[in-house]
Structure formats: C-alpha cells, structure tokens
Amino acid sequence: IGVDLNFLNNRLVFNWDYFIKDNKGMLSEVSYPALLGGRAPKTNSGHLRVRGWEVSLTWRDRIKDFSYYVTANVSDTRSKLMELEGANTIKAGKNETLNGYPLNAYFLYKTDGYFQSQDEVNAYYAKYGSTGALSALPAGGSTELRPGDIKRLDLSGDRSISADGGASSDLIYMGDGNAHYLFGITLGGSWKGFDFNALFQGVGKQLIMRQGWMAYPFATLYTNQNSKFMGKTWTEDNPNAEFPRLTVYTERSKWNYENNDFMLQNNRYIRLKSLVVGYTLPQVWTRKAKLEKVRVYFSGNDLWEATSIKDGFDPEMGEMSQNTGYPFSRTWSFGINVGF
C-alpha cells in the first residue's frame, strides 16, 4: 500500500509505502534419518514474514537566481521466522535462523562487571563449579579465572553458566543484526553558474558483534591487536576499565570478550557519500574562444562520517574485523567539461 501526495504546485512531494511479505512454502533443508542413504531434496516447509515501510519527503523551490532542492528518505524492515525445519536451537552469538525470532537474532551472555579480587573468583567457582562454559577454565589450574576477568550471570538460576539452548541456558535475546532505519539526504542547488550536489546516507540502528581474528584482543595469537583497546583494559590501577584484562590464553579471551553483552555495538552512522561542486563559465567568455560550455568541478566520495562505532573499523563493512576486500579510502578529483 502506498500514498503519494503533491503540494504547492509540486514543490512539496510526500511518499509513503508499506508492505507485508508472507512467504509461505520456502524451499528448505529437512533432516531425515541416516538410513535414507543419500541427501534428501529440499521441501517447501519454510515460512518467513517480513514487514517494512519507507517514507520520503522532497522540497523544491527557487528564490530569484537561487534554485535548490532537498530530499530525505528513511526505511525499515522487520522479519520473523515463523517456521523452518530444524531451526529451534539457540546458540551463543548470532543465530541466522531461529523459529519465532527475526533473522540474525543475537543471544548473548549478560555480564556484571569484573572480578576485583581472588576471593570473588573463589566464591564464583564455589557457586558454579567447573561445568558448562567454565569447563574450559577449571578451578585450581593455571587457566582458571582471575581478577580482571568478566563475570557472566546465571540467568536460569541452575547454578551453572551454560549456553546449551534449553531451559538451563543463560543466554538472553539482545536484538537482531539487520540494518534498521536506513536513511538518505540529498541536497542540491544552483546560483549564477555555481552548482552543487551532496548525498548523505547512513543507518539508524544495526547491532553488530565483531567476528574474525581482530574482533577482540588475542582472539588468536598470530595477528596484530586493535589499538582501540590500548589503555582501556582492566588493571589493578584501572579497576573500572571499559574492557576486561588482557590475556594471551585463548579460552580466557573467549570468556572475557566473545558473545558477551558489552561487546555488542550499534553500528549507527551518517556519511557524506558524495559531493560535487561546479562552476560553469559565462557564455560571454566561452564564446570568445568558440566554446559552447566550460564547467570546472570538484568531486569527492566518502569525505566525512560520524559513527557510534568505537573500534575504528569502517561502519559500512559490517561485523567483520579483518580486510575481506579493498581497504577503505576517500577520493577527491578535479575536472573540466568542455562543450564545442
């Protein structure tokens, strides 16, 4: 369904669209007993519901020699997986498909700060033992938790820190990783030979958790570390730090950083995607040189952005923390258009 409205001799234009896509009978994999002896064909057993809307507003006007226009638009979509064979198990992190939830649903551990003393560590092990997620960091060994490590909460109340996906799971739904409130703003105008056009674009909300070798300090040992963590990790002199203490033991790094609520970021940003500024020389000048039109211009891409991302990565690259393509770059160019 949509609405298009024009006002004031088409100077003001309003557009609104809303849609519901109820996709029943999607092709999906189905699990069959192994005695089948081969890979079963996909069946029409999936059901996905998506709802979305888009709004745009445009204003055009002219004030003597100055003409200009402004267009703004914003859109959003929400998904819910109604039914999919085998999509019932909750896992820690991002769940691409999970019945009853949006696509890319995040289930994470809820945390309660850091251990500030060895007595707190001992009391934690006395209460939760070395089972579940703590089995990789058993008490009494060189790999046990220490002051400065993170405290995960037992939300199920079963005296165990677990991510088994069942009733004893301590994972909590934190939202989905899809981009929401995508927006764009276009500005343009001209005055006595000068012209300009600017495009801003961005995202109002997108939850991301870094993946890969540089997602957090010492996710693996053979890579460089992100400098954004420097000076912001727990030490005895900095007990209220933004991040847990540093450790080169991989399993402890996972406990401190991986799939914990404080590592979820809102990938909110606005970026000046493109800018063009030009000037067309008066024809009384150009015709003397037997030229119809001469325009000089400046053009730039990705010249500026503001973002809520804290770790220094390009907000448009999503959740990955290592280069999977060309590095981010800003471009500037100057040119001249000549018409005979």
Coordinates of C-alpha atoms in Angstrom, one line a residue:
I1 CA 0.0 0.0 0.0
G2 CA 1.3 3.5 -0.8
V3 CA 0.4 7.1 -0.7
D4 CA 1.8 9.9 -3.0
L5 CA 0.9 13.5 -2.2
N6 CA 2.0 16.7 -4.0
F7 CA 1.5 20.2 -2.6
L8 CA 2.2 23.8 -3.5
N9 CA 2.5 23.2 -7.3
N10 CA 4.7 20.1 -6.8
R11 CA 7.2 22.0 -4.7
L12 CA 6.5 19.6 -1.8
V13 CA 6.2 15.9 -2.5
F14 CA 5.5 13.2 0.1
N15 CA 5.7 9.4 -0.5
W16 CA 4.8 6.6 1.9
D17 CA 4.9 2.9 1.3
Y18 CA 4.1 -0.1 3.5
F19 CA 4.4 -3.8 2.6
I20 CA 3.9 -7.2 4.2
K21 CA 5.6 -10.2 2.6
D22 CA 4.3 -13.5 4.0
N23 CA 6.5 -16.1 2.3
K24 CA 5.0 -19.5 2.9
G25 CA 6.4 -22.7 1.4
M26 CA 10.0 -21.6 1.2
L27 CA 12.4 -24.2 0.0
S28 CA 14.4 -25.5 3.0
E29 CA 16.6 -28.4 4.1
V30 CA 14.8 -31.2 6.0
S31 CA 16.6 -33.6 8.3
Y32 CA 15.9 -37.3 7.6
P33 CA 17.2 -40.5 9.2
A34 CA 20.7 -41.5 8.1
L35 CA 19.4 -44.8 6.8
L36 CA 17.9 -42.9 3.9
G37 CA 21.4 -43.4 2.3
G38 CA 21.6 -40.1 0.5
R39 CA 20.9 -36.3 0.6
A40 CA 17.2 -35.6 0.7
P41 CA 15.8 -32.9 -1.6
K42 CA 14.6 -29.6 -0.2
T43 CA 10.9 -29.2 0.7
N44 CA 8.5 -26.3 0.7
S45 CA 8.4 -26.2 4.5
G46 CA 9.7 -22.7 5.4
H47 CA 7.7 -19.7 6.4
L48 CA 9.1 -16.2 6.7
R49 CA 7.2 -13.0 7.4
V50 CA 8.7 -9.6 6.6
R51 CA 7.1 -6.1 7.1
G52 CA 8.6 -2.9 6.0
W53 CA 7.9 0.8 5.2
E54 CA 9.6 3.7 3.5
V55 CA 8.9 7.5 3.8
S56 CA 10.4 10.2 1.6
L57 CA 9.9 14.0 1.5
T58 CA 11.1 16.4 -1.2
W59 CA 11.1 20.2 -1.3
R60 CA 12.0 22.2 -4.4
D61 CA 11.9 25.9 -4.7
R62 CA 13.5 29.0 -6.3
I63 CA 14.5 32.3 -4.7
K64 CA 15.4 34.7 -7.5
D65 CA 18.6 33.3 -9.1
F66 CA 19.0 30.5 -6.5
S67 CA 17.2 27.2 -7.1
Y68 CA 17.5 24.3 -4.7
Y69 CA 16.0 21.0 -3.6
V70 CA 16.2 18.8 -0.5
T71 CA 15.1 15.1 -0.4
A72 CA 15.1 12.9 2.7
N73 CA 14.1 9.3 3.0
V74 CA 14.1 6.6 5.6
S75 CA 13.0 3.0 5.5
D76 CA 12.9 -0.1 7.8
T77 CA 12.1 -3.8 7.6
R78 CA 11.4 -6.3 10.3
S79 CA 11.5 -10.1 9.8
K80 CA 10.2 -13.0 11.8
L81 CA 10.9 -16.7 11.0
M82 CA 7.6 -18.4 11.5
E83 CA 8.7 -21.9 10.7
L84 CA 11.8 -23.7 9.5
E85 CA 12.8 -27.3 9.9
G86 CA 15.5 -27.7 12.5
A87 CA 15.7 -24.0 13.4
N88 CA 14.9 -24.4 17.1
T89 CA 18.2 -24.5 18.9
I90 CA 19.6 -21.3 20.4
K91 CA 23.3 -20.8 20.1
A92 CA 25.6 -18.1 21.6
G93 CA 26.1 -15.2 19.2
K94 CA 24.2 -14.5 16.0
N95 CA 21.5 -17.0 15.1
E96 CA 20.9 -16.7 11.4
T97 CA 17.7 -18.6 11.5
L98 CA 15.7 -19.3 14.7
N99 CA 12.0 -20.0 14.8
G100 CA 10.0 -17.3 16.4
Y101 CA 12.7 -14.6 16.1
P102 CA 14.0 -12.2 13.4
L103 CA 16.7 -13.3 11.1
N104 CA 20.2 -12.9 12.6
A105 CA 19.0 -12.8 16.2
Y106 CA 21.6 -12.2 18.9
F107 CA 21.7 -14.3 22.0
L108 CA 24.4 -13.3 24.4
Y109 CA 25.6 -13.7 28.0
K110 CA 24.6 -10.9 30.4
T111 CA 27.6 -9.7 32.4
D112 CA 28.1 -8.0 35.8
G113 CA 31.4 -6.3 35.7
Y114 CA 34.8 -7.8 36.6
F115 CA 36.2 -9.9 39.5
Q116 CA 38.1 -7.4 41.6
S117 CA 39.7 -9.9 44.0
Q118 CA 40.7 -13.6 44.2
D119 CA 38.1 -14.0 46.9
E120 CA 35.4 -13.1 44.3
V121 CA 36.8 -15.6 41.9
N122 CA 36.8 -18.4 44.5
A123 CA 33.2 -17.6 45.5
Y124 CA 32.2 -17.8 41.8
Y125 CA 33.7 -21.2 41.4
A126 CA 32.2 -22.4 44.7
K127 CA 28.8 -21.5 43.4
Y128 CA 29.0 -22.6 39.7
G129 CA 31.8 -25.2 39.7
S130 CA 33.8 -26.0 36.6
T131 CA 30.9 -27.2 34.4
G132 CA 29.2 -25.7 31.3
A133 CA 31.1 -22.7 29.9
L134 CA 33.5 -22.9 32.8
S135 CA 34.7 -26.4 31.9
A136 CA 37.4 -24.8 29.6
L137 CA 38.6 -22.7 32.6
P138 CA 38.5 -25.2 35.6
A139 CA 39.2 -24.0 39.1
G140 CA 42.6 -24.7 40.7
G141 CA 44.6 -24.7 37.5
S142 CA 46.8 -22.2 35.7
T143 CA 43.9 -21.4 33.4
E144 CA 41.3 -20.5 36.0
L145 CA 39.7 -17.1 36.0
R146 CA 41.5 -14.3 37.8
P147 CA 40.8 -10.7 39.0
G148 CA 40.0 -8.6 36.0
D149 CA 38.1 -11.3 34.1
I150 CA 34.4 -10.9 33.4
K151 CA 31.5 -12.2 35.5
R152 CA 28.8 -13.9 33.5
L153 CA 25.4 -14.1 35.1
D154 CA 23.4 -17.3 35.8
L155 CA 20.0 -16.2 34.4
S156 CA 18.4 -19.6 34.6
G157 CA 19.2 -20.0 38.3
D158 CA 20.5 -23.6 37.9
R159 CA 24.0 -22.7 39.4
S160 CA 25.7 -23.3 36.1
I161 CA 26.9 -20.9 33.3
S162 CA 25.5 -22.6 30.2
A163 CA 24.7 -21.9 26.6
D164 CA 23.0 -25.3 25.8
G165 CA 20.0 -23.6 24.2
G166 CA 17.5 -25.3 26.6
A167 CA 15.8 -24.2 29.8
S168 CA 19.1 -24.0 31.6
S169 CA 20.6 -21.6 29.1
D170 CA 21.9 -18.3 30.4
L171 CA 21.7 -16.6 27.0
I172 CA 19.4 -13.6 26.6
Y173 CA 17.9 -12.2 23.4
M174 CA 19.6 -8.8 22.6
G175 CA 18.0 -7.9 19.2
D176 CA 18.8 -8.7 15.6
G177 CA 21.8 -7.9 13.4
N178 CA 19.8 -6.5 10.4
A179 CA 20.2 -2.8 9.4
H180 CA 17.2 -0.7 10.5
Y181 CA 16.2 2.9 9.7
L182 CA 18.3 3.2 6.6
F183 CA 18.2 6.9 5.5
G184 CA 19.5 9.2 2.9
I185 CA 19.6 13.0 2.4
T186 CA 20.2 14.7 -0.9
L187 CA 20.9 18.4 -1.2
G188 CA 21.3 20.3 -4.4
G189 CA 21.2 23.8 -5.9
S190 CA 22.5 26.3 -8.4
W191 CA 23.2 30.0 -8.4
K192 CA 24.6 32.1 -11.2
G193 CA 26.7 29.4 -12.7
F194 CA 27.6 27.6 -9.5
D195 CA 26.1 24.2 -8.7
F196 CA 26.4 21.6 -6.0
N197 CA 25.0 18.2 -5.1
A198 CA 25.6 16.3 -1.9
L199 CA 24.4 12.9 -0.8
F200 CA 24.4 11.8 2.9
Q201 CA 23.5 8.2 3.7
G202 CA 23.5 6.1 6.8
V203 CA 21.9 3.6 9.2
G204 CA 20.0 4.5 12.4
K205 CA 20.4 1.1 14.1
Q206 CA 22.4 -2.1 13.3
L207 CA 23.6 -4.4 16.1
I208 CA 27.0 -6.0 15.3
M209 CA 29.5 -8.1 17.1
R210 CA 32.9 -8.3 15.6
Q211 CA 34.0 -11.6 14.1
G212 CA 37.4 -12.8 13.0
W213 CA 41.0 -12.5 14.1
M214 CA 40.8 -8.9 15.3
A215 CA 37.4 -9.0 17.0
Y216 CA 39.0 -8.6 20.4
P217 CA 42.5 -8.7 22.0
F218 CA 44.2 -12.1 21.4
A219 CA 41.3 -13.7 19.7
T220 CA 44.2 -15.6 18.2
L221 CA 47.9 -15.2 18.8
Y222 CA 49.4 -14.6 15.4
T223 CA 47.7 -11.3 14.5
N224 CA 48.2 -7.6 15.4
Q225 CA 45.9 -6.2 18.0
N226 CA 43.4 -3.3 17.6
S227 CA 44.9 -0.2 19.2
K228 CA 41.4 0.9 20.3
F229 CA 41.7 -1.4 23.3
M230 CA 45.0 0.1 24.5
G231 CA 44.7 1.7 27.9
K232 CA 41.1 0.6 28.2
T233 CA 41.5 -2.8 29.8
W234 CA 41.4 -3.8 33.4
T235 CA 44.4 -3.5 35.6
E236 CA 44.8 -3.1 39.4
D237 CA 45.3 0.6 38.7
N238 CA 42.3 0.8 36.4
P239 CA 39.6 -1.4 38.0
N240 CA 36.7 0.4 36.3
A241 CA 38.1 -0.1 32.8
E242 CA 35.9 -0.3 29.8
F243 CA 37.1 -3.8 28.9
P244 CA 38.4 -6.9 30.8
R245 CA 42.1 -7.6 31.4
L246 CA 44.4 -8.7 28.7
T247 CA 45.3 -12.4 28.5
V248 CA 47.1 -14.4 25.8
Y249 CA 45.3 -17.6 26.8
T250 CA 42.7 -18.1 24.0
E251 CA 40.0 -19.7 26.1
R252 CA 40.1 -17.0 28.7
S253 CA 40.0 -14.3 26.0
K254 CA 36.8 -16.0 24.6
W255 CA 35.3 -16.0 28.1
N256 CA 36.1 -12.3 28.6
Y257 CA 35.0 -11.0 25.2
E258 CA 33.2 -13.5 23.0
N259 CA 29.4 -13.4 23.0
N260 CA 29.1 -11.0 26.0
D261 CA 26.6 -8.3 26.1
F262 CA 29.0 -5.3 26.4
M263 CA 30.7 -6.3 23.1
L264 CA 27.5 -5.7 21.1
Q265 CA 27.8 -2.4 19.2
N266 CA 25.2 -0.2 17.5
N267 CA 26.6 0.4 14.0
R268 CA 24.9 3.8 13.7
Y269 CA 26.4 6.2 11.3
I270 CA 25.9 9.0 8.8
R271 CA 28.4 9.5 5.9
L272 CA 28.8 12.2 3.2
K273 CA 28.8 9.6 0.4
S274 CA 29.3 12.1 -2.5
L275 CA 29.8 15.8 -3.1
V276 CA 30.1 17.6 -6.4
V277 CA 30.7 21.4 -6.6
G278 CA 31.0 23.0 -10.0
Y279 CA 31.1 26.4 -11.8
T280 CA 30.0 27.0 -15.4
L281 CA 31.8 29.9 -17.0
P282 CA 29.6 32.6 -18.5
Q283 CA 28.9 32.1 -22.2
V284 CA 30.1 35.7 -23.0
W285 CA 33.6 34.4 -22.0
T286 CA 33.5 30.9 -23.6
R287 CA 32.0 32.0 -26.9
K288 CA 35.0 34.2 -27.5
A289 CA 37.1 31.0 -27.5
K290 CA 34.4 29.4 -29.7
L291 CA 33.3 27.1 -26.9
E292 CA 29.7 26.4 -26.1
K293 CA 30.2 25.4 -22.4
V294 CA 33.0 25.2 -20.0
R295 CA 32.4 23.8 -16.5
V296 CA 35.1 23.1 -13.8
Y297 CA 34.2 20.9 -10.8
F298 CA 35.3 19.2 -7.7
S299 CA 34.1 15.7 -6.8
G300 CA 34.6 13.7 -3.7
N301 CA 33.4 10.4 -2.3
D302 CA 33.2 9.3 1.4
L303 CA 34.6 12.6 2.6
W304 CA 33.2 12.6 6.1
E305 CA 31.3 10.4 8.6
A306 CA 30.1 10.4 12.2
T307 CA 29.6 7.0 13.8
S308 CA 28.9 5.3 17.1
I309 CA 31.5 2.5 16.3
K310 CA 34.2 2.5 18.9
D311 CA 36.9 0.2 17.4
G312 CA 37.9 2.2 14.4
F313 CA 36.5 0.0 11.6
D314 CA 34.6 1.3 8.6
P315 CA 30.8 1.2 9.6
E316 CA 29.9 0.1 6.1
M317 CA 31.9 -3.2 6.3
G318 CA 29.5 -4.7 8.9
E319 CA 30.7 -7.1 11.6
M320 CA 33.9 -8.4 10.0
S321 CA 37.1 -7.3 11.7
Q322 CA 39.7 -8.1 9.0
N323 CA 40.0 -7.0 5.5
T324 CA 37.9 -9.1 3.1
G325 CA 38.2 -6.7 0.2
Y326 CA 39.7 -3.3 -0.7
P327 CA 40.7 -1.1 2.2
F328 CA 38.5 1.9 2.9
S329 CA 39.6 5.1 1.0
R330 CA 38.4 8.6 0.4
T331 CA 38.7 10.0 -3.1
W332 CA 39.0 13.6 -4.4
S333 CA 39.0 14.6 -8.0
F334 CA 39.0 17.8 -10.1
G335 CA 37.9 18.1 -13.7
I336 CA 36.7 20.2 -16.5
N337 CA 33.9 19.7 -19.0
V338 CA 34.2 21.4 -22.4
G339 CA 31.4 21.6 -24.9
F340 CA 32.0 22.8 -28.5

